[in-house]
C-alpha positions as MATLAB code, in Angstrom:
seq = 'IEQLLGLRGDIPDVHDWTTEDLIAFFHQQGYEYAEDLLLENHISGNQLYQLKREDLFRMSTLKIGKSLKFWNVIEQIQRNNPLSASNQ';
ca = [
      14.571   -9.543   -7.369;
      13.259   -5.987   -6.892;
      10.424   -6.607   -9.349;
       9.597   -9.832   -7.564;
       9.529   -8.084   -4.194;
       7.592   -5.105   -5.469;
       9.535   -2.364   -3.692;
      12.779   -0.613   -4.545;
      14.957    0.282   -1.585;
      14.132    0.133    2.090;
      10.605   -0.577    3.266;
       9.502    2.488    5.233;
       7.419    2.820    8.382;
       4.450    4.787    7.045;
       2.346    5.061   10.236;
       2.574    8.854   10.366;
       2.272    9.427    6.629;
      -0.547   11.382    5.045;
      -2.409   10.235    1.961;
      -0.247   12.616   -0.061;
       2.938   11.107    1.414;
       1.748    7.638    0.390;
       0.902    8.823   -3.119;
       4.375   10.353   -3.531;
       5.997    7.143   -2.284;
       3.955    4.888   -4.560;
       4.651    7.182   -7.525;
       8.374    6.847   -6.810;
       7.958    3.071   -6.702;
       6.112    2.962  -10.034;
       2.598    2.437   -8.674;
       1.047    5.660   -9.985;
      -2.200    3.820  -10.606;
      -2.774    3.556   -6.853;
      -3.289    7.316   -6.493;
      -7.048    7.360   -7.141;
      -7.673    4.479   -4.756;
      -5.720    6.189   -1.970;
      -7.387    9.563   -2.547;
     -10.961    8.346   -2.952;
     -10.751    6.226    0.187;
      -8.731    8.743    2.245;
      -6.111    6.136    3.122;
      -3.333    7.445    5.338;
      -0.258    5.580    6.517;
      -1.851    4.312    9.706;
      -4.899    3.080    7.804;
      -2.648    1.256    5.343;
      -1.501   -1.023    8.182;
      -5.085   -1.930    9.009;
      -6.110   -2.590    5.417;
      -7.007   -6.155    4.535;
      -6.802   -7.713    1.111;
     -10.585   -8.019    0.868;
     -10.940   -4.302    1.664;
      -8.541   -3.333   -1.095;
     -10.281   -5.487   -3.698;
     -13.695   -4.221   -2.631;
     -12.763   -0.554   -2.938;
     -10.527   -0.897   -5.998;
     -11.519   -0.169   -9.574;
      -8.141   -1.440  -10.771;
      -7.767   -4.545  -12.877;
      -7.054   -7.673  -10.870;
      -3.362   -7.816  -11.833;
      -2.685   -4.254  -10.710;
      -4.689   -4.790   -7.524;
      -2.615   -7.871   -6.725;
       0.675   -6.043   -7.362;
      -0.431   -3.142   -5.190;
      -1.582   -5.524   -2.448;
       1.801   -7.276   -2.475;
       3.500   -3.944   -1.774;
       1.045   -3.083    1.011;
       1.606   -6.504    2.544;
       5.377   -5.961    2.519;
       4.941   -2.665    4.338;
       2.601   -4.280    6.878;
       4.962   -7.194    7.518;
       7.975   -4.931    7.884;
       6.523   -3.130   10.889;
       6.113   -5.226   14.040;
       3.654   -2.717   15.537;
       1.043   -3.370   12.850;
      -0.167   -6.633   14.376;
      -0.905   -5.030   17.743;
      -3.470   -2.667   16.180;
      -5.755   -5.469   15.004;
];
């Protein structure tokens, strides 16, 4: 089930996280390949909640499968926090 869901453990609130915090978290989760995308686009925790799927695919140089897996994790984080919808 964990592989299906994409995340291991609790889904954190990452609003106040820096880009480096996100990178460390995604490394722990097995998504090391997301590091360049996060760094190059200066994505912090708050920005992660505002990210749309089209944005991720536009800025990503990852293969489609990895982009989809990464997006699924981002979507879980966005859905887990009720405050994310109020920012849009």
